[in-house]
XYZ file of C-alpha atoms in Angstrom:
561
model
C 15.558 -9.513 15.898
C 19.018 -8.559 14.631
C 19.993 -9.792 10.873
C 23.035 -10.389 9.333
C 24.256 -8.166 6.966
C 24.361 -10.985 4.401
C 20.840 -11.351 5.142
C 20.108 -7.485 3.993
C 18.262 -7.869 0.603
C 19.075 -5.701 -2.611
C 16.513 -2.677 -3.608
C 16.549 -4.670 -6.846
C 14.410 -7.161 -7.896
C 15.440 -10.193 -9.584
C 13.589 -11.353 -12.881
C 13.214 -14.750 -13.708
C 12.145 -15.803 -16.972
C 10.694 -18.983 -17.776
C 10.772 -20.881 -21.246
C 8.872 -23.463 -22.128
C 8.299 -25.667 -25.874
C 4.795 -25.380 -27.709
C 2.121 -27.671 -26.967
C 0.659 -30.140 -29.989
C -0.001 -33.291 -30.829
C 2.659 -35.520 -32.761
C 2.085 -37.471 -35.366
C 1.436 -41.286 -35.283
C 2.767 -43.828 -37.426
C 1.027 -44.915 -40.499
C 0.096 -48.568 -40.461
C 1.509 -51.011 -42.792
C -0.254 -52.673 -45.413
C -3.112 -55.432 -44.400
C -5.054 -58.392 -46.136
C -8.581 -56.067 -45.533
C -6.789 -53.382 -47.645
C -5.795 -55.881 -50.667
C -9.780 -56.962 -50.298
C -10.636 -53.448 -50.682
C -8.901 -52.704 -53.440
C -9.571 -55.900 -55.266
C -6.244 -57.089 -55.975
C -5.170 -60.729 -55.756
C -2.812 -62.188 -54.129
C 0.166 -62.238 -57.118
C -0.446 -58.439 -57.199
C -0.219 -57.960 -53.858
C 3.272 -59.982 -54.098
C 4.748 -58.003 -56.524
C 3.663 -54.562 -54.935
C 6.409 -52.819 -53.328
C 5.926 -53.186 -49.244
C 4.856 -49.970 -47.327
C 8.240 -48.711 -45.804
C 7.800 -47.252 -41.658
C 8.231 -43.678 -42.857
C 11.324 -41.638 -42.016
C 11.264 -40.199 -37.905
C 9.821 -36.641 -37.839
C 10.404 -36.106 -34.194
C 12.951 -35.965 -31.464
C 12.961 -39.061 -28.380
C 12.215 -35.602 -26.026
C 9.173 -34.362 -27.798
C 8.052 -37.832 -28.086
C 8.098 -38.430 -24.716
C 6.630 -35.197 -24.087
C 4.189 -35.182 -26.361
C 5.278 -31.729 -27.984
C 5.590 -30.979 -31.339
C 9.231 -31.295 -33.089
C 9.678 -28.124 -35.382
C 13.164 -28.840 -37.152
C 14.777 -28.540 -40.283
C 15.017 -31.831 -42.074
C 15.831 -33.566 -38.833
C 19.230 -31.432 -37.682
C 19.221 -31.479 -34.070
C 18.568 -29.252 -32.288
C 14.884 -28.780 -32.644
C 12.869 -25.937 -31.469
C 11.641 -27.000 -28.374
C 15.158 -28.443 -27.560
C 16.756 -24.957 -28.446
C 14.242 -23.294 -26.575
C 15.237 -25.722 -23.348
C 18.571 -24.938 -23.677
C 19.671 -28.156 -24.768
C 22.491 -28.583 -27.160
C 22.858 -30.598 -30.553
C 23.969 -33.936 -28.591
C 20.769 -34.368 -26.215
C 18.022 -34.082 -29.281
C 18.556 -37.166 -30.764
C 16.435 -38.257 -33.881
C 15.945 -42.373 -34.084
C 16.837 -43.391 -37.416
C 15.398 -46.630 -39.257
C 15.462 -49.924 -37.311
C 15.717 -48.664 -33.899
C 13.752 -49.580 -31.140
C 10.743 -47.091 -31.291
C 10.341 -46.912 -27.032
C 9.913 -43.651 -26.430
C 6.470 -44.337 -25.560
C 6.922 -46.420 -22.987
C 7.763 -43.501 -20.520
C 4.360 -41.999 -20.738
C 1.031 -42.968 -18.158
C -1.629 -44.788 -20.781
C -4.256 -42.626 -21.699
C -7.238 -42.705 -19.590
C -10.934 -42.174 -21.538
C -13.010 -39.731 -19.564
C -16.661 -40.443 -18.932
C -18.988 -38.012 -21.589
C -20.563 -36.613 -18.326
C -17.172 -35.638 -17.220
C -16.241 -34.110 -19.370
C -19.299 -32.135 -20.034
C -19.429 -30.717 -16.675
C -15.461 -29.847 -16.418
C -16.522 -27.434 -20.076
C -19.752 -25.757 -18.285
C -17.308 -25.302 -15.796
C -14.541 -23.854 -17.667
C -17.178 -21.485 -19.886
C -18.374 -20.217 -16.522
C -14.835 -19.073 -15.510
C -14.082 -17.670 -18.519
C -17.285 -15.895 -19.004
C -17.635 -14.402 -15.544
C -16.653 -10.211 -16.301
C -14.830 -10.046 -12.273
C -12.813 -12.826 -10.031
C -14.171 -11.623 -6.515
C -11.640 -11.006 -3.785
C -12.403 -13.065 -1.107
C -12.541 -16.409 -4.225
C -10.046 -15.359 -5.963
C -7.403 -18.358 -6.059
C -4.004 -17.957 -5.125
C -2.396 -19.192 -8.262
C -4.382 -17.519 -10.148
C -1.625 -16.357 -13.341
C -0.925 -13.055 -14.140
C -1.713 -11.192 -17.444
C 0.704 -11.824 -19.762
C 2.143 -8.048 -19.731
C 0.246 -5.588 -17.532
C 1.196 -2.797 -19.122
C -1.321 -4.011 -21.786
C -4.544 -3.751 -19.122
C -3.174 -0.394 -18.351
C -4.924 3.086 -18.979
C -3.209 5.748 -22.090
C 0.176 6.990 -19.899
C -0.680 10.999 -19.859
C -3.767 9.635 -18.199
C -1.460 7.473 -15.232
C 0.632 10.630 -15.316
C -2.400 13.093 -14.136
C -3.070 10.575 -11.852
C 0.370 10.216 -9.890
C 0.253 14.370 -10.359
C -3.408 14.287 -8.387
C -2.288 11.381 -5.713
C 0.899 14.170 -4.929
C -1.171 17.349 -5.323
C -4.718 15.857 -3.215
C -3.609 13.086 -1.104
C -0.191 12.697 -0.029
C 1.029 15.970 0.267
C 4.361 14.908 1.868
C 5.564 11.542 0.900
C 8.147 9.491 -0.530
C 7.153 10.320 -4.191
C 9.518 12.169 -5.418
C 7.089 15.573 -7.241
C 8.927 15.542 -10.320
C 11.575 13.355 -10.971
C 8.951 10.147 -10.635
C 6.324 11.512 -13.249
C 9.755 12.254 -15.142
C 10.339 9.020 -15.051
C 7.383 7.357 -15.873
C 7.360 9.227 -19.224
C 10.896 8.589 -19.988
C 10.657 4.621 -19.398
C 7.367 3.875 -17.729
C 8.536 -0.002 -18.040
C 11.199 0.861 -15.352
C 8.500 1.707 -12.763
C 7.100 -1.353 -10.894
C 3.347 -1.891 -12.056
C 2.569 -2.982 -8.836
C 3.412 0.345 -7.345
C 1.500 2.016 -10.642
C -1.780 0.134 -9.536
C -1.600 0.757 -5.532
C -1.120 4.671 -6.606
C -4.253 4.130 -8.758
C -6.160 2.833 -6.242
C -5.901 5.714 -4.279
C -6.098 8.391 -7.002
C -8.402 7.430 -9.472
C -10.884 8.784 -7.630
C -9.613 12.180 -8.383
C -9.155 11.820 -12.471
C -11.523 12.969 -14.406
C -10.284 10.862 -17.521
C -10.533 7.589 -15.188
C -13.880 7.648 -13.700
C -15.130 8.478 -17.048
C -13.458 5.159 -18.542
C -14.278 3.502 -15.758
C -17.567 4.974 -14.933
C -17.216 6.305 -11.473
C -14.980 6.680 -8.782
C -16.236 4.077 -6.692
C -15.310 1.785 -9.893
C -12.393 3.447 -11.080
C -10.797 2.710 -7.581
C -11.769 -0.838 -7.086
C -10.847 -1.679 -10.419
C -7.324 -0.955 -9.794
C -7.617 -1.830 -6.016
C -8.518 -5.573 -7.461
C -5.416 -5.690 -9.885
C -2.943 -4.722 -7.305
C -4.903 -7.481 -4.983
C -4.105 -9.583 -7.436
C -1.086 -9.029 -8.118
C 0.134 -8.860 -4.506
C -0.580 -12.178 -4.355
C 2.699 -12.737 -6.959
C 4.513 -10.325 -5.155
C 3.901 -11.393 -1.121
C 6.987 -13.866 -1.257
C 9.535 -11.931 -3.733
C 12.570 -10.164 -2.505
C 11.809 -7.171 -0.298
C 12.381 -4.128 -2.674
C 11.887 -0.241 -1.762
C 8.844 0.058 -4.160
C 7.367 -3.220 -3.752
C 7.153 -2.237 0.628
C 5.392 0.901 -0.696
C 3.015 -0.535 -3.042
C 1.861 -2.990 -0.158
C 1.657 0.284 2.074
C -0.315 2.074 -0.822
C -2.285 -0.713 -1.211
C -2.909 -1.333 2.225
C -4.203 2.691 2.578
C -6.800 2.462 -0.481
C -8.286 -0.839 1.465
C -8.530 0.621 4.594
C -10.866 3.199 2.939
C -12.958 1.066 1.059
C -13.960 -0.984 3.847
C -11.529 -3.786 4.109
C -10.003 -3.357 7.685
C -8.674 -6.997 7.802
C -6.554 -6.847 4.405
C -5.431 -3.524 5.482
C -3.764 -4.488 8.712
C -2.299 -7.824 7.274
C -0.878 -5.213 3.762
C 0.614 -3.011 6.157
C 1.961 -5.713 8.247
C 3.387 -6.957 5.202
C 4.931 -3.546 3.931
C 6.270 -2.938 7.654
C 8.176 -6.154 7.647
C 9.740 -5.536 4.335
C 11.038 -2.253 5.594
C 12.238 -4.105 8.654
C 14.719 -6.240 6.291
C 15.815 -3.655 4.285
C 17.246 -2.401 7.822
C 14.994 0.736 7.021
C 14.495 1.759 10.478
C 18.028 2.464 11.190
C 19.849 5.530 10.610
C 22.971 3.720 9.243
C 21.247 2.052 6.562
C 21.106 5.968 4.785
C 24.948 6.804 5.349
C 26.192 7.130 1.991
C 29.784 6.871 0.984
C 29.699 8.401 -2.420
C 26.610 10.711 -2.050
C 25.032 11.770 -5.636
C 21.702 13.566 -6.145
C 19.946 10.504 -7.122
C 21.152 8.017 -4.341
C 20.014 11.031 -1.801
C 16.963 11.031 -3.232
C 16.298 7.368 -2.703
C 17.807 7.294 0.561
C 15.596 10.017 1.540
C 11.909 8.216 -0.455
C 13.414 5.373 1.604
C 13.893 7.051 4.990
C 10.017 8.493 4.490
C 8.717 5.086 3.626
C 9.710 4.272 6.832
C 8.121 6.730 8.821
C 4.547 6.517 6.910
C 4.243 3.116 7.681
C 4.950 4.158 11.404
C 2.479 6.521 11.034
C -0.056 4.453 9.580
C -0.008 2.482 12.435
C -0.451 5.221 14.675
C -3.697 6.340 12.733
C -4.949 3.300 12.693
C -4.538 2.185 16.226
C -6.940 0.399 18.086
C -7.589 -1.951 21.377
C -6.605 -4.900 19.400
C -4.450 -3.180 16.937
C -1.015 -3.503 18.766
C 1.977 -1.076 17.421
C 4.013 -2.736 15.184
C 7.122 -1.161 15.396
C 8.324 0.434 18.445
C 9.434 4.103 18.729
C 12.610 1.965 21.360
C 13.387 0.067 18.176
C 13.713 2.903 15.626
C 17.700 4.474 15.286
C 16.046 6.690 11.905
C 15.673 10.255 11.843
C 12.895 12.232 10.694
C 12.771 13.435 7.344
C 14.075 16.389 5.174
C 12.051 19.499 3.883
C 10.674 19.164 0.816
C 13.208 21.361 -0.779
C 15.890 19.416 0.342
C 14.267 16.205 -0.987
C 13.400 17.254 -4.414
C 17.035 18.713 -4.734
C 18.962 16.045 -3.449
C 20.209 17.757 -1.012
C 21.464 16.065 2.638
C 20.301 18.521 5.336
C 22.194 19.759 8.256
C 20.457 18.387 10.797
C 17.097 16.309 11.452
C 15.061 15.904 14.304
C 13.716 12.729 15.946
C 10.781 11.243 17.594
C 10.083 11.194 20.859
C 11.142 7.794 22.440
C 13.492 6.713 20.364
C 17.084 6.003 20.772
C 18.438 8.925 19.516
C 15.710 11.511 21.537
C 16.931 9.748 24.487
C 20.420 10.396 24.088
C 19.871 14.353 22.756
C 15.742 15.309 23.879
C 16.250 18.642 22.292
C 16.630 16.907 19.165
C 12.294 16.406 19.616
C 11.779 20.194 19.675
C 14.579 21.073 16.625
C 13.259 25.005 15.604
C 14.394 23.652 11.853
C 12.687 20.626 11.544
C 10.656 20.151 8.345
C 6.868 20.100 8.182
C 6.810 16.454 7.669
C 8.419 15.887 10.803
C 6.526 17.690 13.119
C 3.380 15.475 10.932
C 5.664 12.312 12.227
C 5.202 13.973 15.949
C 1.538 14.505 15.909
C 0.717 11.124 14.417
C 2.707 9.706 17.280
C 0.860 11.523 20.080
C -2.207 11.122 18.525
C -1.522 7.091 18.947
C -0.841 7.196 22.596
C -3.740 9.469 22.963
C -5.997 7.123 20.729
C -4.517 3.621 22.316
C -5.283 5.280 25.668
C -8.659 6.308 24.978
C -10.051 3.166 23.409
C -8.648 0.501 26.690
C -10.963 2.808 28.542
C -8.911 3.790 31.098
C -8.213 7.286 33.262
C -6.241 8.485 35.541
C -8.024 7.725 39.256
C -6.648 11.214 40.542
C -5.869 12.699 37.258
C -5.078 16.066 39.189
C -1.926 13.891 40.465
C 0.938 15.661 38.880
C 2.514 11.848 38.451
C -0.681 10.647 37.234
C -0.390 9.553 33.242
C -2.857 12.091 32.355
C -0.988 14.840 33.738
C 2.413 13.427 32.160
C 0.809 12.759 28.802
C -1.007 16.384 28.989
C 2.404 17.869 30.104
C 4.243 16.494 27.638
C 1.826 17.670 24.433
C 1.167 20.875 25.733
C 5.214 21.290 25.823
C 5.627 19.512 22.223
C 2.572 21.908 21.067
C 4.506 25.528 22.780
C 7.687 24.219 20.906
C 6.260 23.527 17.470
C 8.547 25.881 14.748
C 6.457 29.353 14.207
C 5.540 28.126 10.388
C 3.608 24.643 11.519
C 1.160 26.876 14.153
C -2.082 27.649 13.243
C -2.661 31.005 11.258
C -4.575 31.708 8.296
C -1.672 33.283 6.898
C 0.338 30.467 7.086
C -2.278 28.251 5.749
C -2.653 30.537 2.543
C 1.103 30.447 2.078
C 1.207 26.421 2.189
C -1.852 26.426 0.103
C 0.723 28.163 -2.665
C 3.152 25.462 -2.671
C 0.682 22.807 -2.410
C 1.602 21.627 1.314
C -1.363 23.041 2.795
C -3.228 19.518 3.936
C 0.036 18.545 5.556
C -0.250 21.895 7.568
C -3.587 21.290 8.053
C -3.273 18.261 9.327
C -0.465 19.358 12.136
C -2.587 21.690 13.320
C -5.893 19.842 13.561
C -4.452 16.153 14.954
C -2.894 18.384 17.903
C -5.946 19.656 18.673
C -8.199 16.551 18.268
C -5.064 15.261 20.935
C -5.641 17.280 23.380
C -9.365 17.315 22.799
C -9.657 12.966 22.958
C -7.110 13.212 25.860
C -9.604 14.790 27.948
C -12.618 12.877 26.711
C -12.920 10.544 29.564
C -13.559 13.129 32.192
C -16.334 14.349 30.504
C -18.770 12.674 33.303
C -16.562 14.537 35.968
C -17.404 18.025 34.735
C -20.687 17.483 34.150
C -21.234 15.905 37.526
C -18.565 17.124 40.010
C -18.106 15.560 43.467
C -20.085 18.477 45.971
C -17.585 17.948 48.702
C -14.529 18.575 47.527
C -14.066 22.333 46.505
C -10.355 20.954 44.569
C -11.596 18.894 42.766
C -14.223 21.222 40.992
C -11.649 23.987 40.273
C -9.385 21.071 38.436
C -12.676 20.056 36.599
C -13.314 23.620 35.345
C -10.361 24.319 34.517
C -9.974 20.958 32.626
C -13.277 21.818 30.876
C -11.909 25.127 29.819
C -8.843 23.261 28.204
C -11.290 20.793 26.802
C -13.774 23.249 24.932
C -11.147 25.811 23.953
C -9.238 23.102 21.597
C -12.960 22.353 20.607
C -13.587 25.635 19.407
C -9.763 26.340 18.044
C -10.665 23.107 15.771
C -13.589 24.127 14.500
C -11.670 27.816 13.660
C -9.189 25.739 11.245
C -12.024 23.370 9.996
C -13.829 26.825 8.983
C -11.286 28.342 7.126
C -10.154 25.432 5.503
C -13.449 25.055 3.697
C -13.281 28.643 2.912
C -10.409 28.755 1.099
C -11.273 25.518 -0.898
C -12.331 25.032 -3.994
C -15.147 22.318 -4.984
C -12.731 19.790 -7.141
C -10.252 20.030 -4.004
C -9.643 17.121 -1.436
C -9.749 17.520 2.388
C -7.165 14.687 2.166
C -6.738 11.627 4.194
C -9.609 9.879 6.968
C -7.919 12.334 9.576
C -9.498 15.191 8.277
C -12.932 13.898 8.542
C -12.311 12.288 11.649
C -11.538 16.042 12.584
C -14.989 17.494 11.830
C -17.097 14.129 12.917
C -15.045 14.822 16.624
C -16.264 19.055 16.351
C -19.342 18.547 15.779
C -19.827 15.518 18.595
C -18.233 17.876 21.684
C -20.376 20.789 20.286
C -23.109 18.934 21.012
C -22.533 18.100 24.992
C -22.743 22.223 24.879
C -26.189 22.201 23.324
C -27.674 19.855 25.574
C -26.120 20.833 29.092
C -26.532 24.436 28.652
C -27.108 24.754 32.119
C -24.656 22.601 33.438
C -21.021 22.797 34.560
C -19.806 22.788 31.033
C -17.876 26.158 30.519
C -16.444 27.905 27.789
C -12.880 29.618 27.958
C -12.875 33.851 27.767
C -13.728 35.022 25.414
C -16.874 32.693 24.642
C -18.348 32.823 27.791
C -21.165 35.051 26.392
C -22.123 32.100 24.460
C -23.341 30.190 27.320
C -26.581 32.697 28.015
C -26.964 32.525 24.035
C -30.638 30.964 23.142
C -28.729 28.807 20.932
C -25.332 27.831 22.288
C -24.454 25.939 18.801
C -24.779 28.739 16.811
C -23.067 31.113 18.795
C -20.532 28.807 19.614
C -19.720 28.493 16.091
C-alpha cells in the first residue's frame, strides 16, 4: 500500500495537555427565617415584626460552577473565576447573578439519586480492593486504566538507568540503533527529552544485567517484569499516538523482552505494531534517508532510523514459524543495509552500502549482496535472512523429492548460502583471532552471532535428510554417494559450531552475556546432532577428514568434542 506524502507522519510527537477546574461542593443557600425559629427562640410575634428580615445572602459563585457543581474561587466576585480562567474563558462568559435574579442554574442538572446502603457498601469493598491490591495483572489490566501522573517519579536514581542503557549496549544489542554515546549523553543532559516509554522497554531487557536493579527490585526475574509491566501499560496510551522513531522502537524493545519471558502472543502483535509504524514513517525506503542539508546529528538519526528498520526485519526472521508469516517482504524493501559502527557514532554517510538479497536494489546490482566493505551489521542482516528461509522451510516439513536435482530448492537454497558464506568479508569469518579483536571493541556477540547462525543454516538445511543417511536406498549406488557426502557437509558445520561455541565460553567471563535466544538456540542444536553420532555409531553417519578417527572412538561424544 502506497501513502501519500501528506500522509507521512512527523518523528515528533505532539503533546496535548488537558485542564480541568477543581472538584467541591458549593455552598447552599441559607434559609430564611420561619415561625418554628421565632418558637424556638421565644419571641412573640411584635418582636418578630420589628426584627430586621433575613436578607438571601450576596452570590458566591459563578452560573458555570453552579451548574457544574465546582467550586468558584474568586476575588470578591470579579469575573473571571478560577475554574473559568483555567477553561480558558474570558471575563464576559463567568457571569455572577446579582440580587433578584432568577436563581435557575439548577435546573440544568439530573436530580440527585439516593443510593441503596448496600450499594454503596459493596462499590467501597470494591474500591479498597483495587486500591489495596500491590500489582494490576496483565491479562486484567483495563484499557483505560490512567497513567501515573509523571513517570519519571516511579523511575529508578538516573546513574542507575544510565548503567543500564550502558549494559543493554555492552551485553545485548551489540549493534543497534542506540547510538553508544551520544544517547547516555543525552539522558544525563535532559533525561525528560528521552521518551519514558522507550526508557522502560530498554529496562525490560537490561535490568537483568544491573546489579543496582535486581537488588532494588530483588531479582532479575522481578527487576525485568517490573519494568516489562510499566511499558505494558503504558503501551496501551501509546498504541494509537502518532507513529514516532522511538515510540516504533520501544514497541520493538518491548516486544523482544516479552518474547523472552514467555509471552509469544503479545510479542508477535508488539512487533506487528512496531513494524507498521516503521511502514508509515516510509522507513523501508531508501529515499526516506536522503538528506538535503546533512549534519552529524540528522545522520545519526537517519542512520538509528535506517537500523530500526532492519531489526524489526530481523526479528521476524528469528522468530519465524509455520504460522508466523513474514511481515515485510525482502520485494517490498528499497533500504540499504546499515553503516559500520564507526561511521554511525561519527555521523558519518558511508560510501557505499550493501543490500539484501531479494530486494529491489540486489536485483538491479547482485554484487551489491557480496560488497567486500560491508559492515558487520550487515552481513548480521544476511544471516538472519537465510536463517528465515532455512527455518520457514524446515518447520512446513517439506524436502526436496530428488534433492540431488541441481534445480531442486535444496540444491538452490544450499548453492546460494554456501556462495553468500565463500563471499563473507575476511573480518566476519570465523577465527579466534578475530573473535579476540571484536571482543576489544565490544562487537564480539555480533561476530559471534554471524558465524554461528551460518552454521546452524547450513546445519537445519540439511536436517530433513537425516532418515536418508541413516537408511540409504541399497539399489541405487548415486544416491548413497550424495547421502555421504551430504552427511559430511552436515556433521562438519556440526563440529565447526561446536569449535566457536567452545571458545566463546573460554574467553568469557562469569558476569558476561551470551546475548540474544540465538545463541542458546546454537548450543541446544550442537548438542542434539551430536547425539545421532552417539547412538548410530555404527551406522552410515560419517564424519568429514580429519575426524574420521572419531568414529572407532569408544566414546564418539567425547572424541567428537
Amino acid at each position: 500500500m502506497e501513502l501519500d506524502d501528506d500522509a507521512k507522519p512527523n518523528l515528533t510527537a505532539l503533546n496535548r495537555n488537558l485542564s480541568s477546574g477543581g472538584c467541591s461542593d458549593n455552598f447552599k443557600d441559607e434559609r430564611n427565617g420561619s415561625v418554628d425559629d421565632c418558637l424556638k427562640h421565644g419571641t412573640d410575634s411584635s418582636a418578630s415584626a420589628a426584627k430586621a428580615p433575613v436578607k438571601r445572602r450576596a452570590p458566591i459563585a459563578c452560573r458555570r460552577c453552579r451548574r457544574m457543581r465546582s467550586k468558584c474561587i474568586h476575588e470578591k466576585a470579579s469575573p473571571p473565576c478560577n475554574a473559568c480562567k483555567e477553561a480558558g474563558l474570558g471575563a464576559s462568559d463567568c457571569i455572577f447573578p446579582v440580587r433578584g435574579q432568577p436563581d435557575d442554574d439548577r435546573d440544568y442538572r439530573h436530580p440527585r439519586m439516593r443510593a441503596e446502603k448496600a450499594s454503596k457498601r459493596d462499590l467501597i469493598k470494591t474500591r479498597r480492593e483495587v486500591l489495596d491490591a500491590p500489582v494490576f495483572p496483565l491479562s486484567v489490566a483495563p484499557a483505560d486504566r490512567l497513567k501515573h501522573a509523571d513517570e519519571w517519579d516511579l523511575m529508578p536514581p538516573l546513574p542507575e538507568i544510565v548503567e543500564a542503557v550502558h549494559l543493554f549496549t555492552r551485553k545485548y544489542f551489540q549493534l543497534g540503533f542506540i547510538p553508544k554515546q551520544l544517547f547516555p549523553a543525552r539522558l544525563q543532559r535532559d533525561h525528560r527529552s528521552v521518551s519514558i516509554f522507550l526508557l522502560l522497554s530498554i529496562l525490560s531487557i537490561s535490568a537483568r544485567f544491573s546489579l543496582a536493579l535486581t537488588r532494588r527490585y530483588q531479582g532479575e526475574i522481578k527487576a525485568a517484569d517490573f519494568f516489562m509491566e510499566r511499558a505494558s501499560t503504558l503501551a496501551l496510551n501509546e498504541l494509537y499516538s502518532e507513529p514516532t522513531l522511538e515510540r516504533c522502537q520501544a514497541f520493538y524493545l518491548l516486544s523482544i523482552a516479552q518474547q523472552g519471558s514467555g509471552w509469544r502472543n503479545r510479542s508477535y502483535i508488539n512487533l506487528g505494531i512496531a513494524t507498521r509504524m516503521a511502514v508509515l514513517m516510509h522507513l523501508h525506503r531508501e529515499e526516506t534517508y536522503v538528506i538535503k542539508v546533512p549534519t552529524k546529528e540528522l545522520v545519526i538519526k537517519a542512520e538509528s532510523a535506517r537500523r530500526t528498520l532492519w531489526m524489526l526485519h530481523s526479528q521476524d526472521n528469528l522468530h519465524c514459524g509455520a504460522k508466523s508469516p513474514i511481515s515485510l517482504a525482502a520485494s517490498d524493501i528499497t533500504c540499504l543495509l546499515p553503516s559500520d559502527e564507526n561511521d554511525f557514532a561519527n555521523g558519518n554517510e558511508p560510501k557505499s552500502r550493501a543490500a539484501l538479497e531479494d530486494t529491489p536494489p540486489a536485483r538491479e546490482n547482485p554484487s551489491l549482496i557480496h560488497q567486500p566493505t560491508r559492515s558487520l551489521f550487515a552481513s548480521l542482516i544476511q544471516a538472519h535472512y537465510y536463517w528465515g528461509k532455512v527455518a520457514r522451510r524446515a518447520m512446513v516439513s517439506t524436502k526436496s523429492s530428488s534433492p540431488w536435482d541441481p534445480t531442486s530448492e535444496y540444491s538452490k537454497m544450499a548453492a546460494s548460502l554456501a556462495s553468500w558464506e565463500q563471499q563473507l568479508p575476511p573480518d566476519h569469518k570465523w577465527s579466534m583471532v578475530l573473535l579476540k579483536g571484536h571482543k576489544s571493541v565490544g562487537e564480539d556477540l555480533a561476530y559471534m552471532s554471524v558465524t554461528m547462525v551460518t552454521k546452524l543454516c547450513n546445519v537445519v538445511l540439511r536436517r530433513p535428510y537425516l532418515d536418508d543417511i541413516i537408511h540409504p536406498e541399497p539399489k541405487s549406488q548415486a544416491h548413497r554417494v550424495f547421502f555421504s557426502h551430504l552427511s559430511d557437509e552436515l556433521f562438519r558445520n556440526v563440529r565447526d559450531l561446536f569449535e566457536q561455541i567452545d571458545n566463546q565460553f573460554s574467553v568469557r567471563g562469569a558476569d558476561e552475556s551470551v546475548g540474544a535466544q540465538m545463541a542458546s538456540f546454537c548450543v541446544y542444536s550442537c548438542g542434539l546432532f551430536s547425539t545421532y553420532l552417539c547412538k548410530y555409531k555404527n551406522s552410515k553417519l560419517s564424519l568429514p577428514p580429519p575426524y574420521h578417527y572419531s568414529k572407532d572412538h569408544p566414546d564418539v561424544g567425547n572424541s567428537l568434542f
